Backbone as numpy.savetxt, mean C-alpha at the origin, in Angstrom:
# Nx Ny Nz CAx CAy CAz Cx Cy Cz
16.99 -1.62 2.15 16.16 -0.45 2.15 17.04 0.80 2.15
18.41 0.56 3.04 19.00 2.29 3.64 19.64 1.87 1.32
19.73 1.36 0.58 20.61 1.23 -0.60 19.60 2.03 -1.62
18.47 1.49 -1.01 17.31 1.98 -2.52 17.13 3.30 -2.19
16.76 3.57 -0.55 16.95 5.08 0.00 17.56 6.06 -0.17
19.04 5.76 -0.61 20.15 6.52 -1.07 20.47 6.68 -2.68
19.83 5.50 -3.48 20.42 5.56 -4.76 19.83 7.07 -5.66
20.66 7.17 -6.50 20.13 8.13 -7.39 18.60 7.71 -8.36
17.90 8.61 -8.59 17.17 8.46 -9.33 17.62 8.10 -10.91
19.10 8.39 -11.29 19.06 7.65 -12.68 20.03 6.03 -12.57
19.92 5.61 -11.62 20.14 4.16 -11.58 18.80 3.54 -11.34
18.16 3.45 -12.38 17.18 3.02 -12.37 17.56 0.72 -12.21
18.41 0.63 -12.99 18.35 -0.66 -13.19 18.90 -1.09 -11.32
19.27 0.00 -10.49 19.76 -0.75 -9.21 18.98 -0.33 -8.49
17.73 0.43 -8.93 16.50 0.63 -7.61 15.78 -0.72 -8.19
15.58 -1.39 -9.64 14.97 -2.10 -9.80 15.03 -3.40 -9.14
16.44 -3.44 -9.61 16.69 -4.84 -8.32 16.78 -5.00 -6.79
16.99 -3.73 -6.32 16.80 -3.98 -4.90 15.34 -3.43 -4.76
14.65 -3.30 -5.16 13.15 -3.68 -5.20 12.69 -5.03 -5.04
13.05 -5.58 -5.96 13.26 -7.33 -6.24 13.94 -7.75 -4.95
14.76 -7.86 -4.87 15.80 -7.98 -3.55 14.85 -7.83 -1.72
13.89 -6.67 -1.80 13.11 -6.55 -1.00 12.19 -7.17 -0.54
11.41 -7.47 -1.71 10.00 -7.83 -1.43 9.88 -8.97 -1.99
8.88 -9.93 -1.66 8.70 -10.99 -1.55 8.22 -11.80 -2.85
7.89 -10.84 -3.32 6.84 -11.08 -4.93 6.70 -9.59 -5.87
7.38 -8.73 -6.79 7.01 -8.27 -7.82 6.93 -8.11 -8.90
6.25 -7.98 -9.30 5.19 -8.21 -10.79 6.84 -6.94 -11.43
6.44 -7.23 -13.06 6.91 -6.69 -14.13 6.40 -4.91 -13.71
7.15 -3.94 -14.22 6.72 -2.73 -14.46 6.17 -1.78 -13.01
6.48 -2.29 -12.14 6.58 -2.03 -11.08 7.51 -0.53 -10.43
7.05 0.44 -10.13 7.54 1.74 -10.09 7.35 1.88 -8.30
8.73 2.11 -7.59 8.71 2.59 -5.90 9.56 4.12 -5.94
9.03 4.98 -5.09 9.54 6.28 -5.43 10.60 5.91 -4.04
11.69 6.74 -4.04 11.85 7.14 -2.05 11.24 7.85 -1.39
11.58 8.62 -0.55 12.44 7.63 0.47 11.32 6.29 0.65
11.58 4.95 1.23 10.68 3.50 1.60 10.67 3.45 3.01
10.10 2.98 3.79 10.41 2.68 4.88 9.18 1.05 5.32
10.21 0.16 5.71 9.44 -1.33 5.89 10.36 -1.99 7.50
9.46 -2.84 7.86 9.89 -3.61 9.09 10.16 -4.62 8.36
9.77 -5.39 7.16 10.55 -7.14 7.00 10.29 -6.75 5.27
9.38 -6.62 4.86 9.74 -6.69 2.92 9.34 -7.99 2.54
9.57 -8.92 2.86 9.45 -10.24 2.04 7.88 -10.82 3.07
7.25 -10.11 3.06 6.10 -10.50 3.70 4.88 -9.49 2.38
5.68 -8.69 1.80 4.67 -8.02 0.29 5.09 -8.27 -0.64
3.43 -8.83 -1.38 3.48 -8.92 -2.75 3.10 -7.78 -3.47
3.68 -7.61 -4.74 3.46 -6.13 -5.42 2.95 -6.70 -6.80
1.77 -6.46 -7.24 1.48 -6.61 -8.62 2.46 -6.08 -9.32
2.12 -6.21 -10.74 2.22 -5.75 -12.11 1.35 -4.42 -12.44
2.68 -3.53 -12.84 1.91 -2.84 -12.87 2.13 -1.39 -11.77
2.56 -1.23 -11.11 1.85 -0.91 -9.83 3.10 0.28 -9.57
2.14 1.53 -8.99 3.05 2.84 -8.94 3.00 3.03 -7.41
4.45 3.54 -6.97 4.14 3.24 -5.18 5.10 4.67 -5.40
4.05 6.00 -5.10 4.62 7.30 -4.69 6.07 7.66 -3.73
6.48 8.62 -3.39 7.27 8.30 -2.04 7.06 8.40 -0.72
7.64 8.11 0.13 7.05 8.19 1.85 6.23 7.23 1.68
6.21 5.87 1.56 5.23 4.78 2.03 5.95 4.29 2.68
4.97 4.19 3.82 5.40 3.13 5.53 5.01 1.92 5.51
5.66 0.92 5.19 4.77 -0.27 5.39 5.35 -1.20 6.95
4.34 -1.27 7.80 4.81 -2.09 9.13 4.19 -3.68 8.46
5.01 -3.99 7.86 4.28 -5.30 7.44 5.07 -6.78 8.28
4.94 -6.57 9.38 4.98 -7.74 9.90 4.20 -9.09 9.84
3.12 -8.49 9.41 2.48 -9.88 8.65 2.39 -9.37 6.59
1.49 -10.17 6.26 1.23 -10.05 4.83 0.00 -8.90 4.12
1.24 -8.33 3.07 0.52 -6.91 2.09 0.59 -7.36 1.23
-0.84 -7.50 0.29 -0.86 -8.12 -1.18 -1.15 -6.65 -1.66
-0.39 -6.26 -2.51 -0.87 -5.57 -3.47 -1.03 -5.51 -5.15
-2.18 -5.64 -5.43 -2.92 -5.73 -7.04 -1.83 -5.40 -7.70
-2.60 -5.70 -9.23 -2.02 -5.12 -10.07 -2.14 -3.81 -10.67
-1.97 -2.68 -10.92 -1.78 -1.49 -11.49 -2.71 -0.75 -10.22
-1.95 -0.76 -9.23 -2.17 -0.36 -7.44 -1.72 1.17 -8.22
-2.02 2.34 -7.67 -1.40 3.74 -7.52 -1.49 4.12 -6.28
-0.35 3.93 -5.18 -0.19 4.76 -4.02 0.14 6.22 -4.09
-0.34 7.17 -3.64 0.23 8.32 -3.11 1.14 8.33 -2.34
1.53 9.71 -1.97 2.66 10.14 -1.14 2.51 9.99 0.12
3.34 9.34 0.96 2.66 9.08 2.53 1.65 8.42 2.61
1.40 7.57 2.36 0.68 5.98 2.87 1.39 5.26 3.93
0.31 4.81 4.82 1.22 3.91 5.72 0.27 2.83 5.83
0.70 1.75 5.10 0.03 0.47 5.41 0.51 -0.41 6.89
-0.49 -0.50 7.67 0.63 -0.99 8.84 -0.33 -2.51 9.18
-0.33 -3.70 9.05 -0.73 -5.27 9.65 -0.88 -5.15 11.07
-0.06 -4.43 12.11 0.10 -4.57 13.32 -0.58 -3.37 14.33
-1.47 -4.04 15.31 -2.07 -3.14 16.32 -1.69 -3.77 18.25
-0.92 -2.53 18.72 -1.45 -2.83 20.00 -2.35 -2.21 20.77
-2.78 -3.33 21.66 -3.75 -3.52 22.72 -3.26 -2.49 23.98
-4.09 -2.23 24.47 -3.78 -1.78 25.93 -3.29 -2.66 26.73
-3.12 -3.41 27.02 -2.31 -4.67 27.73 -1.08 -5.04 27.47
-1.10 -4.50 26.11 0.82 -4.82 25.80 0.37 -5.80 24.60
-0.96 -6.68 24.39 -0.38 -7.69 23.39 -0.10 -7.16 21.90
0.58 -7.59 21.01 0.53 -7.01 19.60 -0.35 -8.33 18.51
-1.09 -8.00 17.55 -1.81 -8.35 16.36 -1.57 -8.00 15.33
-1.56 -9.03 14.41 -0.61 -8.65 13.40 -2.33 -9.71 12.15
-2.78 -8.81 10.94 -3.92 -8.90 10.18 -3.21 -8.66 8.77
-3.55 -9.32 7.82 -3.11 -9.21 6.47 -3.86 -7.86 6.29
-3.52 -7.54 5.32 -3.66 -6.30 4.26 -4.07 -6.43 2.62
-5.13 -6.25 2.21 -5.11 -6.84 0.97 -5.55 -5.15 -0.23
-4.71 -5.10 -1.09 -5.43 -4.04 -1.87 -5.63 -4.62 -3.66
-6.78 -4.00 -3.84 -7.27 -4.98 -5.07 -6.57 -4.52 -6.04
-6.52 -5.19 -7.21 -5.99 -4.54 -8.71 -6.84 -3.32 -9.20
-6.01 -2.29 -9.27 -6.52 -0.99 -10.09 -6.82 -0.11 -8.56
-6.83 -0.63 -7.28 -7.23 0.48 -6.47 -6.26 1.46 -6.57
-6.97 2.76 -6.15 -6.06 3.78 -6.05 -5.71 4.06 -4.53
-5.17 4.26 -3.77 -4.87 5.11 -2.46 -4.32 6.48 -2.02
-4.92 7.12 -1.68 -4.87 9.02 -1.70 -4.02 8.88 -1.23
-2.93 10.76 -1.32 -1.79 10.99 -0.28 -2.18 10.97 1.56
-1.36 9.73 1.90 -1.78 10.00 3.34 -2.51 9.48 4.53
-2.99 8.69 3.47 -3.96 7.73 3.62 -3.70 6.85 4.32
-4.11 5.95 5.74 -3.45 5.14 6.52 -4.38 3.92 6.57
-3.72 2.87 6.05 -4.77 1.40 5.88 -4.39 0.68 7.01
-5.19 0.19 8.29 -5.16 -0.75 9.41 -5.27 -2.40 9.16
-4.81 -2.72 9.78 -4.73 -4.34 10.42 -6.12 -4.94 9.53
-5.99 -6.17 8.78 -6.99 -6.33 8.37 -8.02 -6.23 7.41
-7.31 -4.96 6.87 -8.26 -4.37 5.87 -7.91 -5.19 4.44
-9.11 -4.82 3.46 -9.17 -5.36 2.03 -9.79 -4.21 1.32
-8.94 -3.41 0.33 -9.58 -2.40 0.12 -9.74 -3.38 -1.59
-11.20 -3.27 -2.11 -11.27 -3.89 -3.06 -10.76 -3.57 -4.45
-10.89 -4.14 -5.40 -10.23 -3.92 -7.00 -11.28 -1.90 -7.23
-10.48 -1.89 -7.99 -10.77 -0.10 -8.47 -11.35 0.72 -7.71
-11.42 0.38 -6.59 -11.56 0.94 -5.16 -10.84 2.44 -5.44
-11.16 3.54 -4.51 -10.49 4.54 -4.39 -10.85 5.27 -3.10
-9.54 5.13 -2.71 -9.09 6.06 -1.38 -8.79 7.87 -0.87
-9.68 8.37 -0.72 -9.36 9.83 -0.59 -8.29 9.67 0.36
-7.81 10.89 -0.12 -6.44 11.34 0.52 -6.59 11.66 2.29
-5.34 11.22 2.84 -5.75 11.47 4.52 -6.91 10.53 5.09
-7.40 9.38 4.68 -8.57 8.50 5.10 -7.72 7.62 6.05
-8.52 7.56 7.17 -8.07 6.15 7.92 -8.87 4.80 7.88
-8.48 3.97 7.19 -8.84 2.92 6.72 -9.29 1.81 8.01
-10.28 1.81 8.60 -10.71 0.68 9.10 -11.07 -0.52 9.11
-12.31 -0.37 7.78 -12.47 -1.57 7.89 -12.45 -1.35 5.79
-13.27 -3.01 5.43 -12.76 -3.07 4.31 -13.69 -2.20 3.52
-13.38 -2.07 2.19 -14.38 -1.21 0.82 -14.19 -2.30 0.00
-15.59 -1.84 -0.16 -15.70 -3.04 -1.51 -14.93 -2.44 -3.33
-15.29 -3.45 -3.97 -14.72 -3.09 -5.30 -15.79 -1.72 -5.95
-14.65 -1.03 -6.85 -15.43 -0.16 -7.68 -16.37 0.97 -6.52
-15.19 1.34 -5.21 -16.02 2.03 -4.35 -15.54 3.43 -4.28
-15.83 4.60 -3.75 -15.07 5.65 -3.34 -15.06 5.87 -2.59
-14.21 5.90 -1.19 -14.40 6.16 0.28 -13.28 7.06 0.62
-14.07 7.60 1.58 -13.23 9.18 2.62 -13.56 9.29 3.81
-12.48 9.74 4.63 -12.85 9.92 5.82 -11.47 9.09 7.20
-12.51 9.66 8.00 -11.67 9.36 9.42 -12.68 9.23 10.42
-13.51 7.81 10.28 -12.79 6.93 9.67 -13.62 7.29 7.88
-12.56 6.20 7.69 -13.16 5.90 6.16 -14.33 5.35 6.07
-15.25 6.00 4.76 -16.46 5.52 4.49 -17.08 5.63 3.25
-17.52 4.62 2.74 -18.31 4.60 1.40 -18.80 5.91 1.08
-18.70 6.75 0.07 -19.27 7.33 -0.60 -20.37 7.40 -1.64
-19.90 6.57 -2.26 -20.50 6.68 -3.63 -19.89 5.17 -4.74
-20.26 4.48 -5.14 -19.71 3.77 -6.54 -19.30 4.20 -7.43
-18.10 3.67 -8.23 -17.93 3.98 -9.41 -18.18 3.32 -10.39
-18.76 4.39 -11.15 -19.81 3.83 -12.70 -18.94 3.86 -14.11
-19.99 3.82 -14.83 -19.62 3.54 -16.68 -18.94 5.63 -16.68
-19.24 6.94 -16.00 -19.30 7.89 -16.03 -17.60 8.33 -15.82
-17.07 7.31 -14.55 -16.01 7.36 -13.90 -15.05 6.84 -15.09
């Protein structure tokens, strides 16, 4: 992570491989901006496809699937892990569908499945899941509206 963090933006062929090098599974055509920041890496899969802005946090101590042709914004923090008031820690997959989008800022919790062409307003805290073809905002996050033949 501190290698891909530091490289220049025109070594493209050595952010590509320590991309590869990182994570557990990515797809062809796959775009990560910097700075990254991750607890393990080989616990996410990254579609095909798939544009990951800069400033994404991922606490992925358990498992982040992400779709194919995913568009993260700037500052996302996907995090698997919640503690309890007691001290215990929980650790919930993360699933984001092919084609969802995720706003700048946007923070997805323990558990969640944000569905295929789903879209995330910017700054939403992601609780629980959205279905496919949805638009949700908020804190917490919440259905808006569907997206149609218009969209």
């Amino acid at each position: 992570m501190y290698e891909f963090n530091m490289s220049r933006p025109s070594e493209i062929e050595k952010r590509n491989a320590l991309v590869r090098q990182m994570f557990g599974s990515v797809g062809e055509d796959v775009w990560v901006n910097q700075p990254l920041t991750l607890a393990v890496g080989s616990t996410v899969t990254i579609g095909e496809g798939t544009y990951i802005n800069s400033g994404l946090i991922l606490v992925d101590d358990y498992e982040i699937t992400i779709g194919k042709g995913v568009l993260i914004g700037t500052g996302v923090t996907l995090c698997t892990t919640e503690r309890r008031a007691e001290g215990t820690m929980y650790s919930f997959p993360i699933t984001i569908g092919e084609g969802a989008w995720i706003g700048a800022g946007a923070i997805v919790l323990p558990g969640v499945t944000i569905g295929s062409y789903a879209v995330i307003g910017a700054g939403s805290i992601v609780n629980k899941d959205i279905l496919d073809y949805t638009v949700a905002v908020g804190n917490p996050c919440r259905p808006i509206r569907k997206i149609d033949e218009r969209d």
